[in-house]
Short mmCIF file of C-alpha atoms and ligand atoms in Angstrom, two decimals:
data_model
loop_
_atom_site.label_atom_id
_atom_site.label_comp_id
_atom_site.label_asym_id
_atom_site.label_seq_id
_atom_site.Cartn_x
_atom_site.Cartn_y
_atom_site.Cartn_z
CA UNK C 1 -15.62 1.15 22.00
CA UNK C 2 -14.23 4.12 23.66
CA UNK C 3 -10.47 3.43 24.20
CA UNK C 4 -8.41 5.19 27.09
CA UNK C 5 -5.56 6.90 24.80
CA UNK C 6 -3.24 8.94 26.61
CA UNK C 7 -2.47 12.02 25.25
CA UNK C 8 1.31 13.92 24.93
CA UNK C 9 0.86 16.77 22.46
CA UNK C 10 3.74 18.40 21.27
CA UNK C 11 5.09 21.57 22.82
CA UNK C 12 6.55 22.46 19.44
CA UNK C 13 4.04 21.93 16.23
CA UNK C 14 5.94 21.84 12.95
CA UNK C 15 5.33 24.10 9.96
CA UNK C 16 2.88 22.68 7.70
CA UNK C 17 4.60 22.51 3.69
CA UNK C 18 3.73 25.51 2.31
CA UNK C 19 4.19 24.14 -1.59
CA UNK C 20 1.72 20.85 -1.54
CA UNK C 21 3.37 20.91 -5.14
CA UNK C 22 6.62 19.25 -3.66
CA UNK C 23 4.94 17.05 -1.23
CA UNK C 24 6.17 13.55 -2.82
CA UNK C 25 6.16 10.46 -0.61
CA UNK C 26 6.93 10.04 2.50
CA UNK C 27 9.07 12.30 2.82
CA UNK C 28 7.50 14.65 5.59
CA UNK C 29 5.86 13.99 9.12
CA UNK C 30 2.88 15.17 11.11
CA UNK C 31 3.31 16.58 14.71
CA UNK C 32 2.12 13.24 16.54
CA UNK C 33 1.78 9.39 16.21
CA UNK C 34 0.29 6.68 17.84
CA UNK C 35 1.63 3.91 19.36
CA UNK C 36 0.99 0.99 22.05
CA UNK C 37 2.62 -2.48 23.15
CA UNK C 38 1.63 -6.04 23.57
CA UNK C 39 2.16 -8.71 26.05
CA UNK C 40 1.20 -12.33 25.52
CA UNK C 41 -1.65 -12.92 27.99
CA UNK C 42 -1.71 -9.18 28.85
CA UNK C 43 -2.87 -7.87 25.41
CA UNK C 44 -2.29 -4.53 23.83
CA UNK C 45 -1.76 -1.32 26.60
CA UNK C 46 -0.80 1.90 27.29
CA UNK C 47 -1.99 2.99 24.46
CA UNK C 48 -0.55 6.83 23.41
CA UNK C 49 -0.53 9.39 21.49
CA UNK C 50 2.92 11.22 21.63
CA UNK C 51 5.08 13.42 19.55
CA UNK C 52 6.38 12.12 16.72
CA UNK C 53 9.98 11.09 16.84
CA UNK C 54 12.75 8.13 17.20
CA UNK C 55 11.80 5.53 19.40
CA UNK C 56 14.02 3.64 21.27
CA UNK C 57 14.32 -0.61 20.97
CA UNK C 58 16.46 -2.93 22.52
CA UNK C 59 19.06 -4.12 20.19
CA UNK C 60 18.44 -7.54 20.58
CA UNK C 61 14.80 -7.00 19.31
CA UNK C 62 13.07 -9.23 16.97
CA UNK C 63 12.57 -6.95 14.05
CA UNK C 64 16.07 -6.41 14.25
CA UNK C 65 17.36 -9.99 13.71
CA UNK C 66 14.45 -11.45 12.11
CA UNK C 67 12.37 -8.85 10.14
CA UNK C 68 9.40 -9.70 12.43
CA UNK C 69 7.54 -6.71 11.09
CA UNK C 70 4.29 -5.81 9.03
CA UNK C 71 2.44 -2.54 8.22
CA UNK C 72 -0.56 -1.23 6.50
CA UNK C 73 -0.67 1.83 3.71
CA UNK C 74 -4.02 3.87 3.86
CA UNK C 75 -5.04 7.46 3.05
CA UNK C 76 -6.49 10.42 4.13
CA UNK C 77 -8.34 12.77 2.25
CA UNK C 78 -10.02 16.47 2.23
CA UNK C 79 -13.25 15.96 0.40
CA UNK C 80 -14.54 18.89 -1.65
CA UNK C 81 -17.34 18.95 1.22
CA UNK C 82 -14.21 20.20 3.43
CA UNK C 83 -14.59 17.17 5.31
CA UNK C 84 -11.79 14.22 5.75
CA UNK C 85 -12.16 10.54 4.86
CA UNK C 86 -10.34 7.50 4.66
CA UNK C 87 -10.86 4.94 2.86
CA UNK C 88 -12.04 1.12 2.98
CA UNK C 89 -9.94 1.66 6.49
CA UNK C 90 -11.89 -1.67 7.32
CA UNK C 91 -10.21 -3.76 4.55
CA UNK C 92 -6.33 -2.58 5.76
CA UNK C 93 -7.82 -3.92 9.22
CA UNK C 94 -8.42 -7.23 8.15
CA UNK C 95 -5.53 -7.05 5.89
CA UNK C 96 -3.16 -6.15 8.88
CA UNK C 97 -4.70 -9.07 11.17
CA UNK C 98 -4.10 -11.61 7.93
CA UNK C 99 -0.60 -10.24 7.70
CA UNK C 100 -0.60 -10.97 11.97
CA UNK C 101 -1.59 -14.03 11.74
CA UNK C 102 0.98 -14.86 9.15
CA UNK C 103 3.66 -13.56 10.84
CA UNK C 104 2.87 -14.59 14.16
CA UNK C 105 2.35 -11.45 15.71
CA UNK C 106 -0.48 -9.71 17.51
CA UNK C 107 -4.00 -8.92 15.92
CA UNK C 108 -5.82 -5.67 16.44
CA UNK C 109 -9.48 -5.64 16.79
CA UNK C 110 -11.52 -4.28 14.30
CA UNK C 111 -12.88 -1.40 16.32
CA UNK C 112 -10.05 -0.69 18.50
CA UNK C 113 -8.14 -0.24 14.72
CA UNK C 114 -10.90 1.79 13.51
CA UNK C 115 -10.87 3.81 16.78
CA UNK C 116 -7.40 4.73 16.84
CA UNK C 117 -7.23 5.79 13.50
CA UNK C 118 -9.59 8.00 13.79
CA UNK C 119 -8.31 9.63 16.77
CA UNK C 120 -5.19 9.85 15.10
CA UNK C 121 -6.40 11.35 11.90
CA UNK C 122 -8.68 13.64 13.68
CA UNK C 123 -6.17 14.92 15.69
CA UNK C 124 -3.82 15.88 12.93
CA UNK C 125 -6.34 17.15 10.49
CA UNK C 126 -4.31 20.23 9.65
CA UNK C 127 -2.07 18.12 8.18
CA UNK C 128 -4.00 16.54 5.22
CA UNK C 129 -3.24 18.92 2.48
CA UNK C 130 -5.41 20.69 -0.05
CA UNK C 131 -4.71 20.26 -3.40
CA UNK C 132 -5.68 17.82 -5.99
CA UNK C 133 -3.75 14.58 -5.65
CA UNK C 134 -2.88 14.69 -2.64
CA UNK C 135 -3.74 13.36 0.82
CA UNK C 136 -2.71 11.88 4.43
CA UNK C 137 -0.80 8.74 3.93
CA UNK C 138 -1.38 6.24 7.00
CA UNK C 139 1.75 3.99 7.79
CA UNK C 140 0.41 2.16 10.45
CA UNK C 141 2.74 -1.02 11.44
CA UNK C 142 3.72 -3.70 14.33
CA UNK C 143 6.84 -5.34 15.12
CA UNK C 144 8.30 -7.83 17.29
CA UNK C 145 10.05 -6.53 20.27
CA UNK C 146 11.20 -9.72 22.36
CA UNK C 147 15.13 -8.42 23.69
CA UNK C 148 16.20 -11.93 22.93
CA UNK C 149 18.08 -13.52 20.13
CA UNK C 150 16.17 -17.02 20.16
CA UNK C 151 14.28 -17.13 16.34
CA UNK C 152 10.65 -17.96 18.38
CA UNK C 153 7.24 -16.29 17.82
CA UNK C 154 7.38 -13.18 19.68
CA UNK C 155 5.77 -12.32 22.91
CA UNK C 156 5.84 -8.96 23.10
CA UNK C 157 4.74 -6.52 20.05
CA UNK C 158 4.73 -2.69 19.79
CA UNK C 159 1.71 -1.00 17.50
CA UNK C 160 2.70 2.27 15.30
CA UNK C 161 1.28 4.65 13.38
CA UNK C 162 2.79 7.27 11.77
CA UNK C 163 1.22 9.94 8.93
CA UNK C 164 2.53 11.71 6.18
CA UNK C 165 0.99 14.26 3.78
CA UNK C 166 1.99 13.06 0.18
CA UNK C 167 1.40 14.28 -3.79
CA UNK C 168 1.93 11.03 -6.31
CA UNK C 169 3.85 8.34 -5.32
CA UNK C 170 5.80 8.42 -8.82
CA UNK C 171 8.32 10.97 -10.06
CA UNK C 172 6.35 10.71 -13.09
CA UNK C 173 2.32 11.69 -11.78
CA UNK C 174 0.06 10.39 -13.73
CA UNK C 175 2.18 9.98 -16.57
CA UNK C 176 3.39 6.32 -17.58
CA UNK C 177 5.74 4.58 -15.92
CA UNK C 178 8.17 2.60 -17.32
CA UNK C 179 8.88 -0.88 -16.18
CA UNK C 180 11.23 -4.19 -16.21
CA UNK C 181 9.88 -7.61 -15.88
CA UNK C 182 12.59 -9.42 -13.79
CA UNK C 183 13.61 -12.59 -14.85
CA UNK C 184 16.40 -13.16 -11.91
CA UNK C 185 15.34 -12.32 -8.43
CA UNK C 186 11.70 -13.37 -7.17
CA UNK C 187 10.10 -11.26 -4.00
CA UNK C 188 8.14 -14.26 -2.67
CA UNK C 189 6.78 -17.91 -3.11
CA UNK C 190 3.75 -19.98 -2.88
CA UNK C 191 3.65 -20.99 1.01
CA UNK C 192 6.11 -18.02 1.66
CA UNK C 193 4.59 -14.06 3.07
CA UNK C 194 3.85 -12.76 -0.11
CA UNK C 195 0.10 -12.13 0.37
CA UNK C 196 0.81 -10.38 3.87
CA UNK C 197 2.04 -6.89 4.16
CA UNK C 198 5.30 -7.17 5.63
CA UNK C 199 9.08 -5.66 5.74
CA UNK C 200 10.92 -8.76 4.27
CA UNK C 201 8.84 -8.83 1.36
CA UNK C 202 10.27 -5.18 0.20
CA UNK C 203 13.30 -5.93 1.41
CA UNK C 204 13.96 -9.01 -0.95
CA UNK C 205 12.47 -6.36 -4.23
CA UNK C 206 15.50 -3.87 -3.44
CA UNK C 207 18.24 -5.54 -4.99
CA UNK C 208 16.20 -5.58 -8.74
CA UNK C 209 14.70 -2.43 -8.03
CA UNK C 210 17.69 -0.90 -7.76
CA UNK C 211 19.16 -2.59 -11.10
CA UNK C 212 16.02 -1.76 -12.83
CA UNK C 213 16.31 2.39 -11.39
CA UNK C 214 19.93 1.90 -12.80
CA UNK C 215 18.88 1.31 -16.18
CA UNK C 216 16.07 3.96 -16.33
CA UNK C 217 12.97 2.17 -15.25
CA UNK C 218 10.95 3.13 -12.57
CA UNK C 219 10.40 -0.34 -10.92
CA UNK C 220 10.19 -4.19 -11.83
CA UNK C 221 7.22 -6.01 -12.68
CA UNK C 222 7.89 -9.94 -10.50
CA UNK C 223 7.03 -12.81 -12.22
CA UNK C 224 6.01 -16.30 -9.88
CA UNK C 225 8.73 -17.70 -7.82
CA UNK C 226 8.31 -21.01 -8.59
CA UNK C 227 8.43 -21.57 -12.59
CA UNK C 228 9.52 -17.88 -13.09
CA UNK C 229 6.57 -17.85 -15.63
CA UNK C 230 3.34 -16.02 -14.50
CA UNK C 231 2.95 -12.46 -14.04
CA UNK C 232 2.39 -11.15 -10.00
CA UNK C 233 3.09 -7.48 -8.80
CA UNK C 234 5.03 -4.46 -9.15
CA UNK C 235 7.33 -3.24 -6.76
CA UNK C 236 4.80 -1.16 -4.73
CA UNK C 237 1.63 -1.94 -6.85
CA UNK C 238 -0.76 -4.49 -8.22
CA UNK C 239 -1.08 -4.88 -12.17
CA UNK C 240 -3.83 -5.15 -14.69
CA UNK C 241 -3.95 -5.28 -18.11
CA UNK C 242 -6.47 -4.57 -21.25
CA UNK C 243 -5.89 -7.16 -23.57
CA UNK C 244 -8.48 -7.22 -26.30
CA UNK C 245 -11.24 -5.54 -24.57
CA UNK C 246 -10.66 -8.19 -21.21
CA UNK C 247 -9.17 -6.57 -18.28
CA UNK C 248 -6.71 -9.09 -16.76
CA UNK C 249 -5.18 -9.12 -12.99
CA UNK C 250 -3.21 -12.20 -11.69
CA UNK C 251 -5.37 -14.13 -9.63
CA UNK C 252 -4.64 -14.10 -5.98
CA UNK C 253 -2.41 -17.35 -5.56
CA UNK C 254 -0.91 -16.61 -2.08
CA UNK C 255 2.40 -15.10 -2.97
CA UNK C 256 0.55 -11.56 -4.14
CA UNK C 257 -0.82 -8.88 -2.27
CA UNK C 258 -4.27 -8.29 -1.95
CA UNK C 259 -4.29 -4.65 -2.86
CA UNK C 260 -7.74 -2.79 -1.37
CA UNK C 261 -7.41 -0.67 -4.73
CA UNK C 262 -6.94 -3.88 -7.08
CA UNK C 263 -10.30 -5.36 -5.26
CA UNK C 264 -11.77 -1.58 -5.78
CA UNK C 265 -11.32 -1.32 -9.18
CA UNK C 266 -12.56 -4.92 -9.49
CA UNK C 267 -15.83 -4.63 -8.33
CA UNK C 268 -16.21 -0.93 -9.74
CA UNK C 269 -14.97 -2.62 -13.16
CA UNK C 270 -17.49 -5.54 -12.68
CA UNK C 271 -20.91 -3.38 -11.21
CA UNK C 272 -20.57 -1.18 -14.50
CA UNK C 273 -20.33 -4.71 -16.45
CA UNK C 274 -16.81 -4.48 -17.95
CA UNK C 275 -15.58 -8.46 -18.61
CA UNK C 276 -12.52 -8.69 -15.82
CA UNK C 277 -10.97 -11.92 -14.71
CA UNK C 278 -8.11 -12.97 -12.53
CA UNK C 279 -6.16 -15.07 -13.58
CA UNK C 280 -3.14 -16.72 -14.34
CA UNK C 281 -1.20 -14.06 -17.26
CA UNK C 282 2.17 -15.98 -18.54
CA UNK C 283 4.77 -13.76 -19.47
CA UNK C 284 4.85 -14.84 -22.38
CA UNK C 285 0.87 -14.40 -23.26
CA UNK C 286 2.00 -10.82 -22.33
CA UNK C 287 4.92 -10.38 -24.20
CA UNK C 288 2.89 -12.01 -27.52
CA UNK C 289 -0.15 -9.98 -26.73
CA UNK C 290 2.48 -6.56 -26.93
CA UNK C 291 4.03 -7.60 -30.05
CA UNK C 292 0.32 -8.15 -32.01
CA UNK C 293 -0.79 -5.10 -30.86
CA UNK C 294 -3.36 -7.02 -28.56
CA UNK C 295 -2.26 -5.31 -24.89
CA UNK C 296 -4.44 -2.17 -24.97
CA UNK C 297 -3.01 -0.66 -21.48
CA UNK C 298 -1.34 -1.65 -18.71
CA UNK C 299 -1.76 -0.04 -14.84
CA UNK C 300 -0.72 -0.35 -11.57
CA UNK C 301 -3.26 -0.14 -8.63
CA UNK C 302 -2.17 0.79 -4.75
CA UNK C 303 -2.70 2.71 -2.35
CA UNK C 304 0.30 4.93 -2.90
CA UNK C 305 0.40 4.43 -6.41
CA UNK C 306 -3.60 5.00 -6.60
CA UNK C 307 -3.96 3.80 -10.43
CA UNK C 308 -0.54 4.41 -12.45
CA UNK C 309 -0.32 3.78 -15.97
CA UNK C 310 2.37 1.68 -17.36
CA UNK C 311 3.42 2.79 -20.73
CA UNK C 312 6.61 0.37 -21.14
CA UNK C 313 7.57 -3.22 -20.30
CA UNK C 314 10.70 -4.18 -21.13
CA UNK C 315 11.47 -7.92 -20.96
CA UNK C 316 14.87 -9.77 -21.84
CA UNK C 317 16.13 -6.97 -23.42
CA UNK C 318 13.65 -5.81 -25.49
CA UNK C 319 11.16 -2.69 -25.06
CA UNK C 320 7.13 -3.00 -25.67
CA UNK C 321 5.50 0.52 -26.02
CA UNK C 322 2.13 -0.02 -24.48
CA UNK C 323 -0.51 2.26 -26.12
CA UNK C 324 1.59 4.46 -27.88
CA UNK C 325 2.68 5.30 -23.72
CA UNK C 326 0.41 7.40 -22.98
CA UNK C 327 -2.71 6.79 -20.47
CA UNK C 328 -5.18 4.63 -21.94
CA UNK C 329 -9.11 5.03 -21.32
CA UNK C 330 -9.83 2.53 -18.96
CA UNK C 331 -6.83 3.42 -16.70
CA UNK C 332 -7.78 7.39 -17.01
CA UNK C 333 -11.76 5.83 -15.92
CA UNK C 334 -10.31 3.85 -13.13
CA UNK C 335 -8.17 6.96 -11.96
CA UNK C 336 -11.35 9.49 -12.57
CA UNK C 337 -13.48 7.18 -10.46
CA UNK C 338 -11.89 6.22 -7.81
CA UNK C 339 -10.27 9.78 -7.11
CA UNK C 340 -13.47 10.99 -7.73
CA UNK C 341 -15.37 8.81 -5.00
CA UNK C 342 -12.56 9.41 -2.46
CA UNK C 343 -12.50 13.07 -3.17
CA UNK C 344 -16.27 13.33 -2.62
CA UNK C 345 -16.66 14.49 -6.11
CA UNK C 346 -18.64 11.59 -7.85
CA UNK C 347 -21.56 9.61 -4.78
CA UNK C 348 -19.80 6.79 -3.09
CA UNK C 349 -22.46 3.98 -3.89
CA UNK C 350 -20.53 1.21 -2.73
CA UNK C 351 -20.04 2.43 1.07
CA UNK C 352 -16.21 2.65 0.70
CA UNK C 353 -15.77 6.12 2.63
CA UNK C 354 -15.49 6.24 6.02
CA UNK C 355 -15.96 9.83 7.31
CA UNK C 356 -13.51 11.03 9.48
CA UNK C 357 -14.64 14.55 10.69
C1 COI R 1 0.90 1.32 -0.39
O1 COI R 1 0.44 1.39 -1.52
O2 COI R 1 0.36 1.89 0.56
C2 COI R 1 2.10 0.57 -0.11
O3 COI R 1 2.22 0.11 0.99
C3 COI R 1 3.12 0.46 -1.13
C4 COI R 1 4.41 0.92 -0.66
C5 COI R 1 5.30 -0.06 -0.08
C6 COI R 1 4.80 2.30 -0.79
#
């Protein structure tokens, strides 16, 4: 596929950070982004590349009324080779067009997404930093842009993506986090969006994220929304757990993400024979499992996040120390690897990298 991408460069290219030590999250733009827009029975057009800055939407548009929104989180690296990567870009596709399909907006073909990425990417190169830990984060997202106030299916859809050079996602690094299960709010339900990547889904965590940031944890750990009873996600992250010598992850069940890193470090767990299930974890398995010295490590897996060890819990008031918080072995292997294979440092045997330029 060659797609025809019109091209407005910017007369005025920023100043790349100078201290990649102070990067954080999101917090910093490249020079351009892409975007394009989609009418039913006309499909996606005028696709562009332009500088980056506000766009303008109708106030009566979808997203604003109805949170008719979804977006994909994917990174950029600079491989020790000196070349740039992303990667699994092809699982965030599919991903995305899941999310679509859920939300009832517009699907992207597999090519055309792989295509503008890399146009994209390639195009701001400069920007994906240097030093170890960091990379290009990819925000790319769609939203529904019908000027009307009807609550329908939308008809017309605009396509962004923005890029940001980030460190770690966390305050914290590498170091443990420390984290409350929630036992009041729920972020989604069986039959609800909670496997799709999309807007509402964060915007229902904020409330107990911000009560858990209040009390000194770094985020909240959701339990189902149904019988408030079986372990799902973090706020930004999948979870897994070592609980004697069996690595643990809740079992896809519709109302958690399906994290490209949690199904990395899946099959890279699996191929070097480690026993890992997914399944259902009850709170209280976990909570028991903490108190007889039975939960080995704990760790959060995303794309942001890459692999983050969890060395607290806290659950109706009480704390659980989670090996002795500090990074356990499996979580530091997890990290190692999958840094390493993005990096270009240890051979990428599974065909996850998709070179860039
Ligand atoms: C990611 O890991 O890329 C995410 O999208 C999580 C987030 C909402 C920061």
């Amino acid at each position: 596929m060659s797609l025809d991408i019109r091209m407005e460069l910017t007369k005025n290219p920023k100043a790349k950070p100078q201290d990649e030590s102070k990067l954080g999250f999101g917090k910093i733009f490249t020079d351009h982004m892409f975007m394009m827009d989609y009418e039913e029975g006309k499909g996606w057009y005028d696709l562009r590349i332009v500088p980056y800055g506000p766009i303008a939407i109708d106030p009566a548009s979808t997203v604003l009324h109805y949170g008719a929104e979804i977006f994909e989180g994917m990174k950029a690296y600079r491989r020790v080779d000196g070349s740039i990567a992303m990667f699994r870009p092809d699982e965030n596709g599919k991903r995305m067009n899941n999310s679509a399909e859920r939300l009832c907006l517009p699907e992207i073909d597999p090519e055309m997404w792989l295509e503008i990425l890399d146009t994209l990417v390639k195009l701001e190169k400069d920007w994906v930093p240097h030093s170890e830990g960091t990379s290009l984060y990819i925000r790319p997202f769609t939203f529904g842009n019908d000027p009307h106030l009807g609550v329908h299916a939308v008809h017309h859809s605009t396509f962004v993506c923005i890029l940001s050079p980030v460190g770690a996602y966390y305050a914290e690094g590498i170091n443990p986090v420390k984290i409350a299960i929630e036992s009041d709010d729920v972020r989604a339900v069986r039959g609800g969006t909670g496997y799709a990547k999309c807007g509402g889904n964060y915007a229902a965590s904020l409330r107990a994220g911000k009560r858990a940031e209040e009390k000194g944890f770094t985020q909240v750990l959701w339990l189902d929304g149904v019988e408030r009873k079986y372990i799902e996600e973090v706020g930004s992250m999948n979870v897994m757990f070592k609980i004697n010598d069996e690595i643990v992850t809740p079992k896809l069940t519709g109302s958690v993400l399906p994290g490209i890193t949690r199904k990395s470090c899946i099959e890279l767990l699996k191929s070097q024979g480690a026993n890992v299930s997914e399944r259902l974890i009850s709170v209280d398995e976990l909570v028991e499992a903490a108190e007889n010295g039975s939960l080995q490590e704990a760790w959060g897996t995303g794309t942001a996040a890459v692999v983050s060890p969890v060395g607290w819990l806290s659950y109706q008031g009480k704390e659980y120390e989670i090996g002795g918080g500090k990074i356990g072995e499996t979580t530091q292997h997890l990290y190692d690897t999958l840094t390493g294979i993005q990096w270009g440092k240890i051979p990428d045997t599974f065909g996850w990298i998709h070179p860039v330029c």
